[in-house]
PDB file of C-alpha atoms and ligand atoms in Angstrom:
ATOM      1  CA  MET B 820      15.513 210.567  54.308  1.00 77.00           C
ATOM      2  CA  PRO B 821      16.680 209.010  56.819  1.00 86.00           C
ATOM      3  CA  GLU B 822      13.635 206.367  57.919  1.00 89.00           C
ATOM      4  CA  LEU B 823      13.263 204.269  61.440  1.00 91.00           C
ATOM      5  CA  PRO B 824      16.138 201.482  59.491  1.00 91.00           C
ATOM      6  CA  GLU B 825      18.929 204.008  59.257  1.00 91.00           C
ATOM      7  CA  VAL B 826      17.911 205.822  62.485  1.00 94.00           C
ATOM      8  CA  GLU B 827      18.522 202.301  64.093  1.00 94.00           C
ATOM      9  CA  VAL B 828      21.726 201.774  62.572  1.00 93.00           C
ATOM     10  CA  THR B 829      22.598 205.149  63.274  1.00 94.00           C
ATOM     11  CA  ARG B 830      22.168 203.947  66.809  1.00 96.00           C
ATOM     12  CA  ARG B 831      23.827 200.875  67.166  1.00 95.00           C
ATOM     13  CA  GLY B 832      26.455 202.337  65.326  1.00 94.00           C
ATOM     14  CA  PHE B 833      27.113 204.656  68.539  1.00 96.00           C
ATOM     15  CA  ALA B 834      25.260 203.233  71.320  1.00 97.00           C
ATOM     16  CA  ASP B 835      28.222 200.887  73.199  1.00 97.00           C
ATOM     17  CA  SER B 836      31.458 202.609  72.008  1.00 96.00           C
ATOM     18  CA  ALA B 837      29.766 205.942  73.744  1.00 97.00           C
ATOM     19  CA  ARG B 838      27.438 204.641  76.926  1.00 97.00           C
ATOM     20  CA  ASP B 839      29.574 205.790  80.171  1.00 97.00           C
ATOM     21  CA  ALA B 840      31.862 208.011  78.258  1.00 98.00           C
ATOM     22  CA  ARG B 841      32.463 211.616  79.780  1.00 98.00           C
ATOM     23  CA  VAL B 842      31.211 214.967  78.018  1.00 97.00           C
ATOM     24  CA  LEU B 843      34.604 216.952  76.866  1.00 96.00           C
ATOM     25  CA  ALA B 844      33.085 219.655  74.619  1.00 96.00           C
ATOM     26  CA  LEU B 845      29.871 220.200  72.867  1.00 97.00           C
ATOM     27  CA  ARG B 846      30.198 222.046  69.886  1.00 96.00           C
ATOM     28  CA  LEU B 847      27.463 223.831  67.790  1.00 96.00           C
ATOM     29  CA  GLY B 848      27.910 224.970  64.039  1.00 93.00           C
ATOM     30  CA  LYS B 849      24.569 226.804  62.104  1.00 91.00           C
ATOM     31  CA  PRO B 850      21.784 226.619  63.925  1.00 90.00           C
ATOM     32  CA  LEU B 851      19.551 223.367  63.244  1.00 90.00           C
ATOM     33  CA  ARG B 852      15.670 223.168  63.026  1.00 90.00           C
ATOM     34  CA  TRP B 853      14.994 223.538  67.441  1.00 92.00           C
ATOM     35  CA  PRO B 854      17.525 225.135  69.728  1.00 94.00           C
ATOM     36  CA  LEU B 855      19.226 223.200  72.163  1.00 97.00           C
ATOM     37  CA  GLY B 856      18.101 224.587  75.314  1.00 96.00           C
ATOM     38  CA  ARG B 857      20.931 224.929  77.414  1.00 97.00           C
ATOM     39  CA  ASP B 858      24.182 226.494  77.474  1.00 97.00           C
ATOM     40  CA  PRO B 859      27.235 224.178  75.892  1.00 97.00           C
ATOM     41  CA  ASP B 860      29.494 224.459  78.601  1.00 98.00           C
ATOM     42  CA  ALA B 861      26.747 222.783  81.142  1.00 98.00           C
ATOM     43  CA  PHE B 862      27.435 219.742  78.794  1.00 98.00           C
ATOM     44  CA  VAL B 863      31.397 219.485  80.113  1.00 98.00           C
ATOM     45  CA  GLY B 864      32.234 217.105  82.580  1.00 98.00           C
ATOM     46  CA  GLU B 865      28.578 214.250  82.545  1.00 98.00           C
ATOM     47  CA  ARG B 866      28.678 211.086  81.762  1.00 98.00           C
ATOM     48  CA  LEU B 867      26.809 209.851  78.208  1.00 98.00           C
ATOM     49  CA  GLY B 868      24.349 207.070  79.166  1.00 98.00           C
ATOM     50  CA  LEU B 869      22.990 204.745  76.158  1.00 98.00           C
ATOM     51  CA  ALA B 870      21.380 205.247  73.379  1.00 98.00           C
ATOM     52  CA  GLU B 871      17.900 204.251  72.872  1.00 96.00           C
ATOM     53  CA  ARG B 872      15.454 204.526  69.518  1.00 95.00           C
ATOM     54  CA  ARG B 873      12.259 206.276  69.483  1.00 94.00           C
ATOM     55  CA  GLY B 874      10.212 206.553  66.765  1.00 92.00           C
ATOM     56  CA  LYS B 875      13.021 208.278  64.730  1.00 92.00           C
ATOM     57  CA  TYR B 876      14.551 209.726  67.484  1.00 95.00           C
ATOM     58  CA  ILE B 877      17.530 208.637  69.214  1.00 97.00           C
ATOM     59  CA  TRP B 878      17.616 209.844  72.901  1.00 98.00           C
ATOM     60  CA  LEU B 879      21.001 210.413  74.009  1.00 98.00           C
ATOM     61  CA  PRO B 880      21.435 210.017  78.201  1.00 98.00           C
ATOM     62  CA  VAL B 881      23.404 212.873  79.207  1.00 98.00           C
ATOM     63  CA  GLY B 882      24.250 213.378  83.176  1.00 97.00           C
ATOM     64  CA  ALA B 883      20.551 214.093  84.744  1.00 96.00           C
ATOM     65  CA  GLY B 884      18.658 214.525  81.151  1.00 97.00           C
ATOM     66  CA  GLY B 885      19.745 214.180  77.441  1.00 98.00           C
ATOM     67  CA  LEU B 886      20.019 215.091  74.320  1.00 98.00           C
ATOM     68  CA  LEU B 887      17.172 214.117  71.483  1.00 97.00           C
ATOM     69  CA  LEU B 888      18.741 214.178  68.255  1.00 97.00           C
ATOM     70  CA  HIS B 889      17.057 213.656  65.258  1.00 95.00           C
ATOM     71  CA  LEU B 890      18.368 213.521  61.477  1.00 93.00           C
ATOM     72  CA  GLY B 891      15.811 215.346  59.528  1.00 90.00           C
ATOM     73  CA  MET B 892      16.272 215.060  55.578  1.00 86.00           C
ATOM     74  CA  SER B 893      20.279 214.915  55.163  1.00 86.00           C
ATOM     75  CA  GLY B 894      21.483 214.346  58.551  1.00 90.00           C
ATOM     76  CA  SER B 895      24.227 211.622  59.286  1.00 91.00           C
ATOM     77  CA  LEU B 896      25.588 211.029  63.040  1.00 94.00           C
ATOM     78  CA  THR B 897      28.855 210.012  62.834  1.00 94.00           C
ATOM     79  CA  TRP B 898      31.033 208.673  65.114  1.00 95.00           C
ATOM     80  CA  SER B 899      34.475 208.743  65.779  1.00 93.00           C
ATOM     81  CA  ASP B 900      37.060 206.990  67.839  1.00 88.00           C
ATOM     82  CA  PRO B 901      39.452 208.959  69.965  1.00 84.00           C
ATOM     83  CA  ALA B 902      42.748 208.183  68.514  1.00 74.00           C
ATOM     84  CA  GLU B 903      41.138 209.550  64.865  1.00 78.00           C
ATOM     85  CA  ALA B 904      42.464 212.752  64.038  1.00 76.00           C
ATOM     86  CA  LEU B 905      39.559 214.902  63.712  1.00 80.00           C
ATOM     87  CA  PRO B 906      39.426 217.166  61.315  1.00 85.00           C
ATOM     88  CA  ALA B 907      37.625 220.749  61.895  1.00 88.00           C
ATOM     89  CA  MET B 908      33.938 221.133  61.684  1.00 90.00           C
ATOM     90  CA  GLY B 909      32.677 221.690  58.487  1.00 91.00           C
ATOM     91  CA  THR B 910      30.179 223.720  56.471  1.00 92.00           C
ATOM     92  CA  HIS B 911      27.492 221.433  57.108  1.00 93.00           C
ATOM     93  CA  ASP B 912      28.827 219.771  60.618  1.00 94.00           C
ATOM     94  CA  HIS B 913      26.433 221.492  63.116  1.00 94.00           C
ATOM     95  CA  PHE B 914      26.596 219.527  66.181  1.00 96.00           C
ATOM     96  CA  GLU B 915      30.478 217.717  67.589  1.00 96.00           C
ATOM     97  CA  LEU B 916      30.132 216.107  71.269  1.00 97.00           C
ATOM     98  CA  GLN B 917      33.187 215.163  72.124  1.00 96.00           C
ATOM     99  CA  THR B 918      34.063 213.023  75.150  1.00 97.00           C
ATOM    100  CA  ASP B 919      37.058 211.567  76.278  1.00 96.00           C
ATOM    101  CA  ARG B 920      36.118 207.809  74.136  1.00 95.00           C
ATOM    102  CA  GLY B 921      35.710 209.264  71.039  1.00 95.00           C
ATOM    103  CA  SER B 922      33.483 212.149  69.192  1.00 96.00           C
ATOM    104  CA  LEU B 923      29.906 212.445  67.930  1.00 97.00           C
ATOM    105  CA  ARG B 924      29.229 214.749  65.128  1.00 96.00           C
ATOM    106  CA  LEU B 925      26.212 215.346  62.737  1.00 96.00           C
ATOM    107  CA  ASN B 926      26.594 216.805  59.353  1.00 92.00           C
ATOM    108  CA  ASP B 927      23.205 217.862  58.431  1.00 90.00           C
ATOM    109  CA  PRO B 928      23.551 220.120  54.962  1.00 89.00           C
ATOM    110  CA  ARG B 929      19.801 220.804  54.785  1.00 89.00           C
ATOM    111  CA  ARG B 930      19.312 221.595  58.787  1.00 89.00           C
ATOM    112  CA  PHE B 931      16.175 220.025  59.151  1.00 90.00           C
ATOM    113  CA  GLY B 932      17.626 217.547  61.598  1.00 92.00           C
ATOM    114  CA  ALA B 933      17.678 218.365  65.707  1.00 94.00           C
ATOM    115  CA  VAL B 934      19.296 217.865  68.748  1.00 97.00           C
ATOM    116  CA  VAL B 935      17.303 219.439  71.419  1.00 97.00           C
ATOM    117  CA  TRP B 936      18.342 218.864  75.467  1.00 98.00           C
ATOM    118  CA  ALA B 937      15.377 217.589  77.099  1.00 98.00           C
ATOM    119  CA  PRO B 938      15.354 217.061  81.222  1.00 97.00           C
ATOM    120  CA  ALA B 939      14.469 213.051  80.385  1.00 96.00           C
ATOM    121  CA  LEU B 940      12.230 211.241  77.770  1.00 93.00           C
ATOM    122  CA  ASP B 941       9.071 212.201  79.436  1.00 94.00           C
ATOM    123  CA  ARG B 942       9.514 216.529  79.904  1.00 96.00           C
ATOM    124  CA  PRO B 943       9.392 218.753  77.292  1.00 95.00           C
ATOM    125  CA  PRO B 944      10.445 219.225  75.142  1.00 95.00           C
ATOM    126  CA  ALA B 945      10.968 215.937  73.875  1.00 96.00           C
ATOM    127  CA  ALA B 946       7.909 214.457  75.441  1.00 95.00           C
ATOM    128  CA  ASN B 947       5.947 217.211  72.978  1.00 95.00           C
ATOM    129  CA  LEU B 948       8.471 216.037  70.185  1.00 93.00           C
ATOM    130  CA  LEU B 949       7.740 212.663  70.851  1.00 93.00           C
ATOM    131  CA  ALA B 950       3.798 212.631  71.420  1.00 92.00           C
ATOM    132  CA  GLY B 951       1.016 211.192  69.104  1.00 89.00           C
ATOM    133  CA  LEU B 952       4.053 208.884  67.936  1.00 93.00           C
ATOM    134  CA  GLY B 953       2.683 205.314  67.149  1.00 94.00           C
ATOM    135  CA  ILE B 954       3.451 201.824  68.256  1.00 95.00           C
ATOM    136  CA  GLU B 955       7.204 200.064  67.635  1.00 95.00           C
ATOM    137  CA  PRO B 956       6.926 197.748  64.927  1.00 95.00           C
ATOM    138  CA  PHE B 957       8.722 196.053  66.216  1.00 94.00           C
ATOM    139  CA  ASP B 958       6.759 195.753  69.377  1.00 95.00           C
ATOM    140  CA  ALA B 959       5.005 192.668  70.479  1.00 96.00           C
ATOM    141  CA  GLY B 960       1.378 194.554  70.233  1.00 96.00           C
ATOM    142  CA  PHE B 961       2.181 195.583  66.717  1.00 97.00           C
ATOM    143  CA  THR B 962      -0.105 192.756  65.488  1.00 97.00           C
ATOM    144  CA  GLY B 963      -2.406 192.795  62.320  1.00 97.00           C
ATOM    145  CA  THR B 964      -5.675 192.657  65.299  1.00 97.00           C
ATOM    146  CA  TYR B 965      -4.283 196.290  66.525  1.00 97.00           C
ATOM    147  CA  LEU B 966      -3.810 197.303  62.923  1.00 97.00           C
ATOM    148  CA  HIS B 967      -6.819 196.441  61.769  1.00 97.00           C
ATOM    149  CA  ALA B 968      -8.207 198.142  64.697  1.00 97.00           C
ATOM    150  CA  ALA B 969      -6.549 201.617  64.892  1.00 97.00           C
ATOM    151  CA  LEU B 970      -7.045 201.350  61.010  1.00 96.00           C
ATOM    152  CA  ARG B 971     -10.890 201.445  61.541  1.00 94.00           C
ATOM    153  CA  GLY B 972     -13.036 204.318  60.802  1.00 93.00           C
ATOM    154  CA  ARG B 973     -10.025 205.980  58.778  1.00 95.00           C
ATOM    155  CA  ARG B 974     -10.907 207.918  54.960  1.00 95.00           C
ATOM    156  CA  VAL B 975      -7.830 208.331  54.121  1.00 97.00           C
ATOM    157  CA  ALA B 976      -6.159 205.911  51.344  1.00 98.00           C
ATOM    158  CA  ILE B 977      -3.518 203.334  53.191  1.00 98.00           C
ATOM    159  CA  LYS B 978      -0.289 204.083  52.083  1.00 97.00           C
ATOM    160  CA  GLN B 979      -0.970 207.472  53.814  1.00 97.00           C
ATOM    161  CA  ALA B 980      -2.068 206.345  57.559  1.00 97.00           C
ATOM    162  CA  LEU B 981       0.932 204.253  57.286  1.00 96.00           C
ATOM    163  CA  LEU B 982       2.868 207.239  57.141  1.00 94.00           C
ATOM    164  CA  ALA B 983       1.409 209.789  59.459  1.00 93.00           C
ATOM    165  CA  GLY B 984       2.869 207.758  62.306  1.00 92.00           C
ATOM    166  CA  ASP B 985      -0.095 207.737  65.028  1.00 93.00           C
ATOM    167  CA  VAL B 986      -0.755 204.107  63.860  1.00 96.00           C
ATOM    168  CA  VAL B 987       2.839 202.454  63.694  1.00 96.00           C
ATOM    169  CA  VAL B 988       5.896 204.275  63.458  1.00 93.00           C
ATOM    170  CA  GLY B 989       9.596 203.652  60.829  1.00 87.00           C
ATOM    171  CA  ALA B 990       6.288 202.921  57.323  1.00 89.00           C
ATOM    172  CA  GLY B 991       8.411 206.130  56.255  1.00 90.00           C
ATOM    173  CA  ASN B 992       8.164 206.483  52.236  1.00 93.00           C
ATOM    174  CA  ILE B 993       9.975 203.970  51.198  1.00 93.00           C
ATOM    175  CA  TYR B 994       9.274 201.396  53.729  1.00 94.00           C
ATOM    176  CA  ALA B 995       5.734 201.508  53.453  1.00 97.00           C
ATOM    177  CA  CYS B 996       6.133 201.261  49.070  1.00 97.00           C
ATOM    178  CA  GLU B 997       7.722 198.019  49.267  1.00 97.00           C
ATOM    179  CA  ALA B 998       5.307 196.945  52.458  1.00 97.00           C
ATOM    180  CA  LEU B 999       2.718 197.769  50.365  1.00 98.00           C
ATOM    181  CA  PHE B1000       3.377 195.601  47.409  1.00 98.00           C
ATOM    182  CA  LEU B1001       4.354 192.967  49.197  1.00 98.00           C
ATOM    183  CA  ALA B1002       1.303 192.318  50.762  1.00 98.00           C
ATOM    184  CA  GLY B1003      -0.537 192.791  47.761  1.00 98.00           C
ATOM    185  CA  ILE B1004      -2.350 195.934  48.436  1.00 98.00           C
ATOM    186  CA  ASP B1005      -3.276 198.938  46.220  1.00 98.00           C
ATOM    187  CA  PRO B1006      -1.695 201.815  47.888  1.00 98.00           C
ATOM    188  CA  ARG B1007      -5.274 204.639  47.185  1.00 98.00           C
ATOM    189  CA  ALA B1008      -7.190 201.883  49.011  1.00 98.00           C
ATOM    190  CA  ARG B1009      -8.794 202.949  52.038  1.00 97.00           C
ATOM    191  CA  SER B1010      -7.179 202.310  54.919  1.00 97.00           C
ATOM    192  CA  GLY B1011     -10.235 201.887  57.401  1.00 96.00           C
ATOM    193  CA  ARG B1012     -11.474 199.041  54.970  1.00 96.00           C
ATOM    194  CA  LEU B1013      -8.241 197.335  55.008  1.00 97.00           C
ATOM    195  CA  SER B1014      -9.945 193.276  55.880  1.00 97.00           C
ATOM    196  CA  ARG B1015      -8.321 191.696  59.012  1.00 96.00           C
ATOM    197  CA  PRO B1016      -6.532 189.281  56.763  1.00 97.00           C
ATOM    198  CA  ARG B1017      -5.287 192.170  55.208  1.00 97.00           C
ATOM    199  CA  SER B1018      -3.950 193.421  58.373  1.00 98.00           C
ATOM    200  CA  GLU B1019      -2.778 190.647  59.110  1.00 97.00           C
ATOM    201  CA  ARG B1020      -0.472 190.418  56.175  1.00 98.00           C
ATOM    202  CA  LEU B1021       0.368 193.564  56.445  1.00 98.00           C
ATOM    203  CA  ALA B1022       1.588 193.969  59.651  1.00 97.00           C
ATOM    204  CA  LEU B1023       3.770 190.770  58.996  1.00 97.00           C
ATOM    205  CA  VAL B1024       5.733 192.307  55.480  1.00 97.00           C
ATOM    206  CA  LEU B1025       6.209 195.653  57.081  1.00 96.00           C
ATOM    207  CA  ARG B1026       7.849 194.294  60.561  1.00 96.00           C
ATOM    208  CA  GLN B1027      10.227 191.559  57.413  1.00 95.00           C
ATOM    209  CA  VAL B1028      10.437 195.113  54.934  1.00 95.00           C
ATOM    210  CA  LEU B1029      12.324 196.875  58.170  1.00 94.00           C
ATOM    211  CA  ALA B1030      14.242 193.610  59.406  1.00 93.00           C
ATOM    212  CA  ARG B1031      15.766 192.802  56.604  1.00 93.00           C
ATOM    213  CA  ALA B1032      16.984 197.348  55.673  1.00 92.00           C
ATOM    214  CA  LEU B1033      18.751 197.199  59.470  1.00 90.00           C
ATOM    215  CA  GLU B1034      19.976 193.834  57.744  1.00 90.00           C
ATOM    216  CA  VAL B1035      21.454 195.132  54.960  1.00 89.00           C
ATOM    217  CA  GLY B1036      22.232 198.267  56.857  1.00 87.00           C
ATOM    218  CA  GLY B1037      19.461 200.586  55.551  1.00 87.00           C
ATOM    219  CA  SER B1038      18.827 202.391  52.250  1.00 85.00           C
ATOM    220  CA  THR B1039      21.255 204.521  51.092  1.00 84.00           C
ATOM    221  CA  LEU B1040      19.972 206.893  48.053  1.00 75.00           C
ATOM    222  CA  ARG B1041      21.582 209.969  48.168  1.00 67.00           C
ATOM    223  CA  ASP B1042      24.002 209.637  51.203  1.00 66.00           C
ATOM    224  CA  PHE B1043      22.848 208.295  54.236  1.00 76.00           C
ATOM    225  CA  SER B1044      25.897 206.721  56.014  1.00 81.00           C
ATOM    226  CA  ASP B1045      26.100 204.753  59.239  1.00 84.00           C
ATOM    227  CA  ALA B1046      27.465 206.195  62.433  1.00 83.00           C
ATOM    228  CA  HIS B1047      30.987 204.976  61.142  1.00 85.00           C
ATOM    229  CA  GLY B1048      30.244 206.419  56.780  1.00 84.00           C
ATOM    230  CA  VAL B1049      29.268 202.686  55.566  1.00 84.00           C
ATOM    231  CA  ALA B1050      26.544 202.803  52.718  1.00 87.00           C
ATOM    232  CA  GLY B1051      23.555 200.606  53.133  1.00 90.00           C
ATOM    233  CA  ALA B1052      22.044 198.381  50.940  1.00 85.00           C
ATOM    234  CA  PHE B1053      18.164 198.102  50.560  1.00 88.00           C
ATOM    235  CA  GLN B1054      18.417 199.530  47.735  1.00 89.00           C
ATOM    236  CA  ASN B1055      19.258 197.203  45.922  1.00 88.00           C
ATOM    237  CA  GLU B1056      16.421 194.834  46.860  1.00 91.00           C
ATOM    238  CA  MET B1057      13.530 197.587  46.385  1.00 94.00           C
ATOM    239  CA  HIS B1058      10.423 196.077  44.699  1.00 96.00           C
ATOM    240  CA  VAL B1059       9.097 199.090  43.601  1.00 97.00           C
ATOM    241  CA  TYR B1060      10.720 201.853  45.037  1.00 95.00           C
ATOM    242  CA  GLY B1061      11.951 204.164  42.629  1.00 94.00           C
ATOM    243  CA  ARG B1062      11.064 201.676  39.260  1.00 96.00           C
ATOM    244  CA  GLU B1063       8.430 203.988  37.948  1.00 97.00           C
ATOM    245  CA  GLY B1064       8.119 202.462  33.930  1.00 97.00           C
ATOM    246  CA  GLN B1065      10.721 199.702  34.640  1.00 97.00           C
ATOM    247  CA  PRO B1066       8.918 196.075  34.790  1.00 98.00           C
ATOM    248  CA  CYS B1067       7.489 194.981  37.893  1.00 98.00           C
ATOM    249  CA  LEU B1068       9.661 191.897  38.897  1.00 97.00           C
ATOM    250  CA  ARG B1069       6.952 189.528  39.818  1.00 97.00           C
ATOM    251  CA  CYS B1070       4.344 190.204  37.338  1.00 98.00           C
ATOM    252  CA  ALA B1071       6.252 192.587  34.150  1.00 98.00           C
ATOM    253  CA  THR B1072       3.668 195.891  34.012  1.00 98.00           C
ATOM    254  CA  PRO B1073       5.315 198.880  34.387  1.00 98.00           C
ATOM    255  CA  ILE B1074       5.663 199.861  37.722  1.00 98.00           C
ATOM    256  CA  ARG B1075       3.126 203.215  38.321  1.00 98.00           C
ATOM    257  CA  ARG B1076       4.247 206.478  40.588  1.00 98.00           C
ATOM    258  CA  VAL B1077       0.955 208.191  41.610  1.00 98.00           C
ATOM    259  CA  VAL B1078       1.405 211.440  44.438  1.00 97.00           C
ATOM    260  CA  GLN B1079      -0.209 211.151  47.694  1.00 96.00           C
ATOM    261  CA  GLY B1080       0.398 213.842  50.514  1.00 92.00           C
ATOM    262  CA  GLN B1081       3.294 215.064  48.080  1.00 93.00           C
ATOM    263  CA  ARG B1082       5.139 212.137  48.290  1.00 94.00           C
ATOM    264  CA  SER B1083       5.728 209.661  45.508  1.00 96.00           C
ATOM    265  CA  THR B1084       3.676 205.758  45.733  1.00 97.00           C
ATOM    266  CA  PHE B1085       5.082 203.407  43.786  1.00 98.00           C
ATOM    267  CA  PHE B1086       3.069 200.277  42.679  1.00 98.00           C
ATOM    268  CA  CYS B1087       2.542 197.639  40.952  1.00 98.00           C
ATOM    269  CA  PRO B1088      -1.419 197.946  38.828  1.00 98.00           C
ATOM    270  CA  SER B1089      -1.558 194.414  38.598  1.00 98.00           C
ATOM    271  CA  CYS B1090      -0.496 192.484  41.850  1.00 98.00           C
ATOM    272  CA  GLN B1091      -1.199 195.010  44.427  1.00 98.00           C
ATOM    273  CA  LYS B1092      -5.872 195.281  45.005  1.00 97.00           C
ATOM    274  CA  ARG B1093      -8.133 197.576  46.172  1.00 94.00           C
TER     275      ARG B1093
HETATM  276 ZN1   ZN G2540       3.147 192.992  39.235  1.00 54.14          ZN
END
């Protein structure tokens, strides 16, 4: 599933090229998670602004409003320059924005992705979809002090508190597992009991893990590729994620897998403490 680094890599891949482009046509394929909310013809002639990211959403300003895009479980957005002969939309292409500078296309086999029009980022339906999102991990306000305070009183396991997204966005399954390993924290530890120094350490490594993933183009486990069809490489650097039964890279203890909130958690029972 595309997580924050993959979404950001995607955004960077087309944001500059698409900026100021004029819409020639908007085409839809099969229904996505939510309806577009506007007549596709109404976009023709409008100009695109600079795409931004909020959590795992991309906000693409169009005319006076914008499109809120989400890659869902299996989506990828590709940008093709106008010179490239674009094949007709395939079975899994459900959205295409054709402009005078190139075309943006969403391919999403499982169709959990979304493209929704909103008059502004702080107006419905965008505001509703973005409500309750926590702080951005690269925001200066995301510190150990913040994390410690935000976790206080929570009874859920630290892994689930990270995944919930209301404390900090972007710590999806892969990156939460990796950050907890690097911080030496057992994913089952009760989040409200995390000490201040361990909160500091966790905030620091989470940011490092996400920054590294961005640097190498994200993770490609099944089918993620960036806006130009290039795969990520972070999967080659994972310490625990997807390594059940294999020796820990630090202490050789077999990596364990447990299920928390219906998601697999991978950790080293020796390096990571409650
Ligand atoms: Zn270990």
